[in-house]
Amino acid sequence: MDAYQRIVCKWCNGQNTNPTACAFCGAPLDVQNLVSQSGWREAPRLRDMTQIHFDQSTCQVEGEIVPVVEISLAPNEWVYFEHHCMLWKGDNVPLTVMNLQGPKRSFFRMPHIVTIASGPGRIAFSRDATGEIVVLPLQPGMEVDVREHAFLLASGRVSYTYERIKGLANILFGGNGMWLDRFISQQALGLLVLHGYGNVFERTLAAGESIQVEPGSMLYKDASVTLQAEQIKLSSGLFGGTSMYLARLTGPGRVGIQSMYHHHESGE
Amino acid sequence: MTSPAAPPVCPYCGTSAGTAGASLPTCPGCGAPLDVALRVSASGWLELPAARDMARIQCGHSSVQIEGKIVPVADFALAPGDSVYFPHHELLWKEPGVNITQRSLAGAWKRMLAGLPVRMLDAVGPGRIAFSRDAAGETLAIPLHAGASVDVREHLFMVATKSVAYDWFNCGVWFQTRQGDETETHFPIGMLMDRFTAPAEPGLLLIHAHGNAFLRRLAPGERILVKPSGLLYKDSSVTAHLHFERPRTSGLSLWTWGERYMWLALYGPGRVAVQSAYGHTHDPGGRIVGGANLTEHQW
């Protein structure tokens, strides 16, 4: 291949010289992008044993039913994760705990321990459910909100915080709990890896464009996308009739949903 | 002079592919791939192939696209005036302009007692709306030709077009056990069964199969034994009852299980479909004191 020829990944916009898989997100580059007529784009099905590079470290996705993410950490590099997602690790990989507001997070059933694994060494993660691994390379300045317990790991260059969901209706009926994890890449390219139950689909909403989704299906969104629980009146009656709640997501920005939307307890 | 060849027919749902026939990669009626060889086991089960990712099925002026392979999504593009109905928990997303209303179901109290959804919703076009089930498996599209009907085990129904009539009936598959002074009634495939009929014009029914799905056609009088919770759907002409088999034991039994195998006996003529992932069927053991058309065999 011509050294100056680059293949742009349609999933993460990374520029590649390898024609088969994106080096930044692992998406196959030699298969057609699957987009439904309604505009949802299927998350790329990562090929078994796909390798992704971040900083000096590598990430390999193994298996297809319940995929495993194996990280080979370079010296002085690190990743963080919810501790119950860890599958195995080399015995020389040190673990430390990220300082969080533990009691507050425990009260709202979020993991109060986020663990850090530092290189050099190998460590692997998986979530105990059928689904897809979604690799999101975060360009500097990007902010992504993720539903509780969906994040598998993030590289050390990605900063982590959590955003309280505003509005009582959003908290009670929004299906996302009280918090969203927020990942911010400030100065350098970072890596965020999520696990979606079932299949994962993404669409980009234009400014002001909105879509109503089952609240439990929202997987991630750009921080610019707003989330609002909405009551859908189904029938009227003497005691107020019946209704259901959907989450309205309004652009601009990306929205990711999962097709198996039952809220799984983390077992924390 | 040779007569023109008849248009190919989908081996899974019987839909004619029309004049475009041989060149179509997927069946326009059920979305099954037509360009792959049939997979039939040595025992005669035909594996229902998962709809190809992004396969499109036309139903009248509307269409549905099947997206994904692990937990597939059924994404409907509804034409103006067209509608679909569905249990409320199947909804994944919709465009804000699609109006949904509740339809009344007869026998709501009985359905509630049987653990079936008592709310069925209608969505009216124009617009887009999508459905999925929170379990790994296959979305099966069953086109119903005018006059055809199919019986589906409870909790498997996802969505149907408005030309498909919905009814339910007592499936009559039950048995009673007694322990001490207490008599307990068991319904291994549920108390009620859903029946979908296309009375006047063709319609489309979508159900969810856990795991993989397999189909076979039973000849008149032919019998097959299946695990009760493995049943997906059957033609209305297929009859069913419970059959118990007791294995031969030697010496002292520890009574650690029901001491019997429970089967659903299905009799042709007609189609029978099963799923490879099934919930646990509870048989508490103990003396059977009643039931509908039970049979038993001691090995």
XYZ file of C-alpha atoms in Angstrom:
567
model
C 0.000 0.000 0.000
C 1.075 3.553 -0.726
C 2.546 4.980 2.476
C 0.430 8.101 2.071
C -2.845 6.262 1.494
C -5.029 6.164 4.591
C -8.299 4.369 5.240
C -10.649 6.353 7.436
C -12.622 4.241 9.914
C -16.324 5.059 9.574
C -16.897 4.254 13.222
C -14.248 6.344 14.990
C -12.731 8.399 12.115
C -9.278 6.997 12.869
C -6.849 6.958 9.945
C -5.400 3.558 9.180
C -2.799 1.969 6.992
C -3.972 -1.572 7.822
C -6.837 -2.339 5.404
C -8.512 -5.026 7.518
C -9.191 -3.564 10.985
C -9.026 -0.116 12.563
C -6.039 0.229 14.872
C -7.961 2.594 17.174
C -11.332 0.864 17.666
C -10.922 -2.561 16.027
C -13.792 -2.073 13.561
C -13.402 -4.217 10.437
C -12.486 -1.938 7.532
C -13.122 -4.441 4.775
C -16.828 -5.018 5.416
C -19.787 -2.824 4.661
C -21.063 -0.451 7.317
C -24.471 -1.783 8.400
C -27.001 1.041 8.608
C -30.750 0.435 8.913
C -33.197 2.381 6.799
C -34.222 4.269 9.922
C -30.661 5.525 10.355
C -29.309 3.321 13.157
C -25.785 2.132 12.549
C -24.847 -1.260 13.935
C -21.788 -1.208 16.181
C -18.984 -2.968 14.330
C -18.805 -6.645 15.164
C -15.194 -6.952 16.216
C -13.407 -9.918 14.736
C -12.195 -12.506 17.172
C -8.653 -11.634 18.350
C -8.788 -8.086 16.997
C -5.969 -5.978 18.405
C -6.257 -2.267 19.238
C -3.425 0.054 20.192
C -3.585 2.843 22.751
C -0.526 4.723 23.917
C 2.148 2.030 24.162
C -0.319 -0.621 25.338
C -2.564 -2.981 23.400
C -6.071 -4.298 23.815
C -7.243 -7.560 22.266
C -10.893 -8.595 21.991
C -11.376 -12.347 22.249
C -14.518 -14.413 21.721
C -17.819 -13.457 20.182
C -20.653 -14.517 22.499
C -19.380 -13.073 25.766
C -16.240 -11.309 24.566
C -13.156 -10.862 26.712
C -11.019 -7.722 26.580
C -7.381 -8.486 27.278
C -5.042 -5.581 27.992
C -1.300 -5.726 27.669
C -0.109 -2.750 29.677
C 3.164 -1.015 28.903
C 5.303 0.214 31.818
C 3.854 3.320 33.541
C 0.513 3.000 31.783
C -2.717 2.088 33.511
C -6.397 1.340 33.076
C -9.293 1.573 35.527
C -12.429 -0.524 35.815
C -15.247 -1.754 38.052
C -13.683 -4.566 40.037
C -16.353 -7.217 39.294
C -15.511 -7.100 35.565
C -12.002 -8.443 36.073
C -11.606 -11.944 34.597
C -7.934 -12.692 35.191
C -4.589 -10.929 35.583
C -0.893 -11.629 35.754
C 0.241 -11.874 39.359
C 2.765 -9.065 38.886
C 0.150 -6.449 37.899
C -0.401 -4.139 40.881
C -3.930 -3.007 41.777
C -4.800 0.237 43.530
C -8.082 1.966 44.264
C -9.263 5.225 42.733
C -10.348 7.768 45.273
C -14.114 8.277 44.934
C -16.906 9.479 47.168
C -17.523 5.943 48.374
C -20.485 6.277 50.793
C -22.400 8.569 48.446
C -21.926 6.193 45.524
C -22.744 3.127 47.619
C -25.957 4.754 48.747
C -27.061 5.037 45.142
C -25.908 1.488 44.293
C -23.034 2.595 42.117
C -19.727 0.811 42.516
C -17.880 2.632 45.248
C -14.587 1.095 44.272
C -13.050 1.793 40.899
C -9.827 -0.154 40.613
C -6.628 0.786 38.790
C -4.298 -1.764 37.210
C -0.820 -0.540 36.281
C 1.670 -1.923 33.804
C 3.725 -3.677 32.827
C 1.626 -6.825 32.642
C -1.556 -8.391 31.373
C -5.089 -8.180 32.684
C -8.433 -9.229 31.160
C -12.064 -8.195 31.600
C -15.497 -9.498 30.706
C -19.069 -8.977 31.787
C -21.177 -12.022 32.563
C -23.741 -11.530 29.803
C -24.171 -12.070 26.085
C -23.392 -8.906 24.204
C -20.980 -6.761 22.306
C -17.827 -4.890 23.167
C -17.961 -1.265 22.064
C -14.595 0.461 21.755
C -14.804 4.243 21.803
C -11.547 6.084 21.190
C -11.977 9.514 22.787
C -10.403 12.393 20.927
C -9.163 15.329 23.064
C -12.122 17.369 24.238
C -14.716 14.598 23.892
C -17.144 13.919 26.728
C -19.257 10.758 26.769
C -21.994 9.806 29.247
C -22.488 6.095 29.920
C -25.290 4.345 31.776
C -24.410 2.900 35.170
C -22.406 -0.351 35.182
C -21.950 -0.442 31.394
C -18.334 0.652 31.347
C -15.771 -2.114 31.253
C -12.535 -0.132 31.381
C -10.931 3.154 30.414
C -7.321 4.085 29.798
C -5.475 6.294 32.248
C -5.647 9.327 29.963
C -9.442 9.421 30.245
C -10.708 11.223 33.301
C -13.698 9.845 35.115
C -16.491 11.613 36.896
C -20.179 11.053 37.299
C -23.097 13.256 36.508
C -26.273 13.350 38.523
C -29.369 12.974 36.390
C -31.536 15.996 36.954
C -35.279 15.867 37.503
C -37.281 13.519 39.689
C -39.129 12.009 36.720
C -35.795 11.245 35.045
C -34.505 9.517 38.161
C -37.658 7.548 38.929
C -38.697 6.607 35.412
C -35.619 7.243 33.289
C -34.275 3.716 33.717
C -30.701 4.941 34.139
C -30.661 5.262 37.897
C -29.531 8.485 39.465
C -26.127 8.893 37.880
C -24.446 8.653 34.542
C -20.740 7.923 34.307
C -18.971 10.716 32.432
C -15.681 10.119 30.646
C -13.643 13.059 29.433
C -10.574 13.024 27.278
C -8.806 16.297 27.904
C -5.484 16.476 26.162
C -4.679 13.185 24.523
C -6.410 10.330 22.749
C -7.986 7.981 25.295
C -9.704 4.612 25.137
C -13.092 3.748 26.602
C -14.442 0.207 26.388
C -18.111 -0.566 27.078
C -20.174 -3.717 27.178
C -23.628 -3.581 25.623
C -26.218 -6.271 26.302
C -27.335 -7.866 23.039
C -26.585 -5.773 19.950
C -25.522 -2.153 20.012
C -26.712 0.539 17.606
C -25.665 4.168 17.228
C -27.121 7.165 15.499
C -26.119 10.812 15.361
C -28.872 13.259 16.174
C -28.868 16.672 14.551
C -29.342 19.727 16.744
C -32.912 19.647 18.056
C -33.643 16.221 16.566
C -35.016 13.776 19.102
C -35.835 10.087 19.470
C -37.819 8.236 22.145
C -36.192 5.058 23.477
C -37.004 2.429 26.084
C -35.260 3.907 29.150
C -33.313 0.727 29.884
C -31.829 0.650 26.386
C -29.770 3.858 26.536
C -26.113 2.803 26.591
C -24.138 5.978 25.938
C -24.497 9.448 24.550
C -22.383 12.472 23.862
C -22.585 14.928 26.735
C -24.272 17.394 24.367
C -27.321 15.119 24.043
C -30.040 15.805 26.606
C -32.022 13.071 28.314
C -35.581 13.576 29.463
C -38.081 10.992 30.749
C -41.502 11.415 29.158
C -44.833 10.021 30.175
C -46.811 8.518 27.312
C -50.518 8.501 28.075
C -52.074 5.261 26.832
C -55.628 5.593 28.082
C -57.656 7.966 30.197
C -59.735 6.849 33.131
C -61.292 7.772 36.434
C -58.032 7.213 38.313
C -55.741 8.806 35.781
C -55.676 6.001 33.193
C -52.546 4.110 32.230
C -49.262 5.397 30.933
C -45.705 4.358 30.246
C -42.378 6.174 30.316
C -39.889 6.583 27.508
C -36.618 8.507 27.465
C -36.446 11.348 24.955
C -32.923 12.007 23.699
C -32.381 15.294 21.905
C -29.356 16.182 19.788
C -26.858 17.300 18.783
C -24.639 14.294 19.255
C -24.262 10.536 19.189
C -26.601 8.124 20.950
C -25.898 4.429 21.528
C -28.562 1.898 22.512
C -28.511 -1.812 23.377
C -31.164 -4.216 22.143
C -31.293 -6.309 25.337
C -32.508 -3.582 27.563
C -33.443 -5.358 30.761
C -31.550 -3.688 33.561
C -29.114 -6.228 34.903
C -27.967 -5.891 38.471
C -24.239 -5.618 38.729
C -24.032 -8.023 41.595
C -21.888 -5.532 43.420
C -42.023 -25.851 -25.853
C -41.356 -25.954 -22.143
C -43.633 -24.344 -19.621
C -42.095 -21.584 -17.536
C -40.686 -22.742 -14.205
C -42.841 -22.025 -11.159
C -41.475 -19.191 -9.001
C -39.423 -20.478 -6.064
C -41.133 -20.877 -2.720
C -39.477 -20.162 0.624
C -38.860 -23.533 2.306
C -39.477 -22.047 5.746
C -42.673 -20.036 5.397
C -44.063 -21.031 2.006
C -44.049 -17.505 0.596
C -43.646 -17.348 -3.156
C -40.656 -15.243 -4.123
C -42.508 -14.080 -7.267
C -40.894 -13.417 -10.599
C -37.770 -11.930 -8.984
C -37.517 -15.288 -7.232
C -34.206 -16.876 -7.924
C -32.223 -13.653 -7.614
C -33.559 -12.700 -4.159
C -31.027 -13.277 -1.363
C -33.699 -13.308 1.360
C -37.333 -14.340 1.517
C -39.618 -11.300 1.181
C -42.075 -12.939 3.580
C -39.912 -14.007 6.528
C -36.424 -12.620 5.836
C -34.774 -16.071 5.809
C -31.721 -16.362 3.550
C -32.625 -18.158 0.319
C -29.133 -18.502 -1.086
C -27.867 -21.014 1.458
C -28.430 -24.755 1.580
C -31.201 -26.083 3.807
C -29.906 -27.353 7.104
C -31.882 -30.439 8.045
C -30.768 -32.739 10.833
C -30.652 -36.481 10.306
C -33.747 -36.696 12.519
C -35.723 -34.364 10.274
C -35.580 -31.024 12.094
C -35.162 -28.080 9.756
C -33.043 -25.343 11.322
C -34.785 -22.016 10.910
C -32.008 -19.718 9.763
C -31.694 -16.428 11.561
C -32.815 -13.547 9.378
C -29.786 -12.016 7.700
C -28.623 -8.828 9.382
C -30.564 -5.887 7.899
C -32.944 -8.242 6.045
C -36.069 -6.356 4.955
C -39.555 -7.851 4.960
C -42.423 -6.194 3.150
C -45.880 -6.285 4.741
C -48.369 -4.352 2.633
C -47.223 -0.789 2.287
C -45.115 -1.068 5.446
C -41.865 -2.929 5.963
C -39.750 -4.286 8.770
C -35.990 -4.614 8.946
C -34.303 -7.180 11.204
C -31.131 -5.711 12.706
C -28.471 -7.427 14.779
C -27.649 -11.065 15.420
C -27.426 -11.565 19.162
C -30.607 -9.840 20.312
C -32.180 -8.797 17.007
C -34.260 -5.660 16.648
C -37.406 -5.524 14.478
C -37.493 -2.005 13.030
C -40.861 -1.155 11.401
C -41.418 1.593 8.850
C -45.180 2.070 9.083
C -47.045 3.540 6.128
C -49.818 6.060 6.832
C -52.807 4.247 8.350
C -50.938 0.955 8.874
C -50.582 -0.278 12.425
C -48.978 -2.985 14.530
C -49.821 -4.241 18.013
C -47.489 -5.505 20.697
C -47.129 -6.167 24.442
C -45.878 -2.926 25.972
C -42.558 -4.330 27.231
C -41.339 -5.159 23.704
C -40.940 -1.535 22.636
C -37.303 -0.459 22.095
C -37.602 2.979 20.475
C -39.954 5.028 18.365
C -40.107 8.300 16.534
C -41.918 10.904 18.597
C -44.618 11.245 15.917
C -45.792 7.619 16.140
C -48.941 7.483 18.220
C -49.440 4.543 20.576
C -52.729 3.629 22.226
C -53.929 0.834 24.414
C -56.276 -1.810 23.045
C -58.740 -3.526 25.318
C -58.353 -7.245 25.819
C -61.222 -9.480 26.806
C -60.685 -11.586 29.921
C -58.064 -9.300 31.466
C -58.574 -10.822 34.915
C -58.027 -14.353 33.628
C -54.942 -13.224 31.727
C -53.581 -11.592 34.831
C -54.106 -14.805 36.794
C -52.293 -16.725 34.070
C -49.371 -14.273 34.169
C -49.968 -12.939 30.663
C -49.656 -9.267 29.723
C -52.956 -7.475 30.126
C -51.892 -4.433 28.123
C -51.614 -4.639 24.375
C -50.627 -1.479 22.552
C -51.323 -0.295 19.012
C -48.870 1.872 17.097
C -50.227 3.698 14.050
C -48.180 5.005 11.110
C -46.742 6.946 9.485
C -43.410 6.615 11.252
C -40.832 4.249 12.592
C -40.985 2.056 15.687
C -38.720 -0.804 16.819
C -39.034 -3.816 19.092
C -36.699 -6.256 20.801
C -36.801 -8.847 23.569
C -34.317 -8.802 26.448
C -32.901 -12.240 25.697
C -30.416 -13.736 23.266
C -32.042 -15.600 20.411
C -33.715 -15.212 17.054
C -36.548 -13.046 15.830
C -38.806 -15.269 13.754
C -41.089 -13.742 11.158
C -44.149 -15.876 10.446
C -46.121 -14.669 7.443
C -49.767 -15.718 7.743
C -51.632 -16.242 4.495
C -55.342 -15.454 4.393
C -57.192 -18.057 6.430
C -54.064 -19.408 8.173
C -53.623 -19.529 11.927
C -50.838 -20.465 14.290
C -50.720 -21.207 18.036
C -47.829 -19.627 19.940
C -46.729 -20.483 23.458
C -47.276 -17.654 25.893
C -44.694 -14.851 26.377
C -43.086 -15.359 22.964
C -45.186 -12.910 20.959
C -43.377 -9.706 19.931
C -45.471 -7.835 17.391
C -48.093 -8.428 14.672
C -49.578 -6.359 11.870
C -53.177 -5.178 12.125
C -54.545 -7.745 9.648
C -53.645 -10.529 12.089
C -56.391 -11.257 14.613
C -55.343 -12.098 18.141
C -57.121 -14.560 20.387
C -56.161 -16.875 23.202
C -57.522 -20.123 24.535
C -57.128 -22.609 27.347
C -54.470 -24.956 26.022
C -55.742 -27.867 28.127
C -52.268 -29.099 29.004
C -52.167 -29.636 32.745
C -51.805 -32.186 35.517
C -52.438 -32.333 39.237
C -50.297 -33.743 42.016
C -51.193 -34.358 45.618
C -48.911 -34.229 48.594
C -50.600 -34.804 51.923
C -53.931 -32.998 51.813
C -52.854 -30.484 49.215
C -53.649 -30.776 45.529
C -51.614 -28.665 43.145
C -52.363 -27.975 39.473
C -49.442 -27.528 37.050
C -49.431 -25.944 33.581
C -46.105 -26.879 31.931
C -46.715 -24.715 28.821
C -48.841 -22.161 30.629
C -52.550 -22.037 31.185
C -53.291 -20.090 28.007
C -51.957 -20.132 24.478
C -51.947 -17.289 21.958
C -53.689 -17.885 18.628
C -52.975 -15.634 15.648
C -55.193 -15.803 12.569
C -55.215 -13.917 9.292
C -58.953 -14.037 8.590
C -59.198 -12.064 5.368
C -55.839 -10.828 4.158
C -52.228 -11.829 4.748
C -50.403 -10.542 7.791
C -47.074 -10.789 9.565
C -46.384 -12.144 13.042
C -43.036 -11.794 14.810
C -42.067 -13.948 17.773
C -38.863 -14.345 19.757
C -37.089 -17.702 20.044
C -34.590 -18.208 22.831
C -31.443 -19.712 21.354
C -31.930 -21.406 17.964
C -35.197 -22.445 16.359
C -36.050 -25.671 14.554
C -39.096 -26.720 12.579
C -40.610 -29.966 11.405
C -43.791 -30.978 9.643
C -45.698 -33.827 11.201
C -47.694 -36.146 8.960
C -51.270 -36.961 10.031
C -51.090 -39.057 13.210
C -47.300 -38.721 13.490
C -46.140 -38.084 17.039
C -43.114 -36.341 18.503
C -42.210 -35.779 22.152
C -40.686 -32.401 23.033
C -39.740 -30.666 26.243
C -42.806 -28.594 27.170
C -40.909 -25.332 27.601
C -39.115 -25.928 24.280
C -42.289 -25.475 22.231
C -42.344 -22.281 20.165
C -45.394 -22.563 17.971
C -47.547 -25.074 16.174
C -50.192 -25.094 13.518
C -53.677 -25.132 14.988
C -54.185 -28.580 13.462
C -51.489 -30.036 15.744
C -52.865 -31.449 19.008
C -50.950 -31.770 22.275
C -51.104 -33.543 25.606
C -48.694 -34.496 28.372
C -46.889 -37.802 28.360
C -44.892 -39.178 31.282
C -42.137 -41.721 31.038
C -40.820 -43.593 34.009
C -37.320 -45.026 33.615
C -36.675 -48.519 34.816
C -34.917 -48.488 38.191
C -33.148 -51.270 39.970
C -32.942 -51.537 43.694
C -33.788 -48.846 46.156
C -34.709 -45.427 44.790
C -33.656 -42.342 46.683
C -36.591 -40.249 45.364
C -34.331 -37.327 44.703
C -36.358 -36.208 41.681
C -39.807 -36.747 40.224
C -38.869 -40.267 39.094
C -40.301 -39.456 35.680
C -39.722 -37.495 32.514
C -42.407 -35.104 31.423
C -42.961 -34.616 27.684
C -45.316 -32.684 25.515
C -46.694 -35.139 22.962
C -47.565 -33.413 19.668
C -49.624 -35.053 16.919
C -49.760 -34.041 13.260
C -50.770 -32.960 10.773
C -48.973 -29.639 10.787
C -45.850 -27.704 11.647
C -44.142 -27.730 15.017
C -41.297 -25.366 16.001
C -39.029 -25.658 19.037
C -36.339 -23.466 20.591
C -32.990 -24.709 21.873
C -32.899 -22.553 25.027
C -35.825 -23.142 27.327
C -36.824 -22.317 30.860
C -36.909 -24.936 33.527
C -40.101 -26.973 33.598
C -40.971 -27.749 37.163
C -42.295 -31.185 37.984
C -42.416 -31.561 41.755
C -42.816 -35.321 41.599
C -45.400 -36.919 43.834
C -48.541 -38.772 42.896
C -50.432 -37.576 39.830
C -54.133 -37.455 40.656
C -55.563 -35.693 37.621
C -54.886 -34.077 34.284
C -56.023 -33.658 30.720
C -55.491 -36.664 28.440
C -52.354 -37.795 30.275
C -50.494 -40.836 29.055
C -47.709 -42.751 30.737
C -45.114 -45.322 29.859
C -43.079 -47.422 32.272
C -39.765 -48.591 30.866
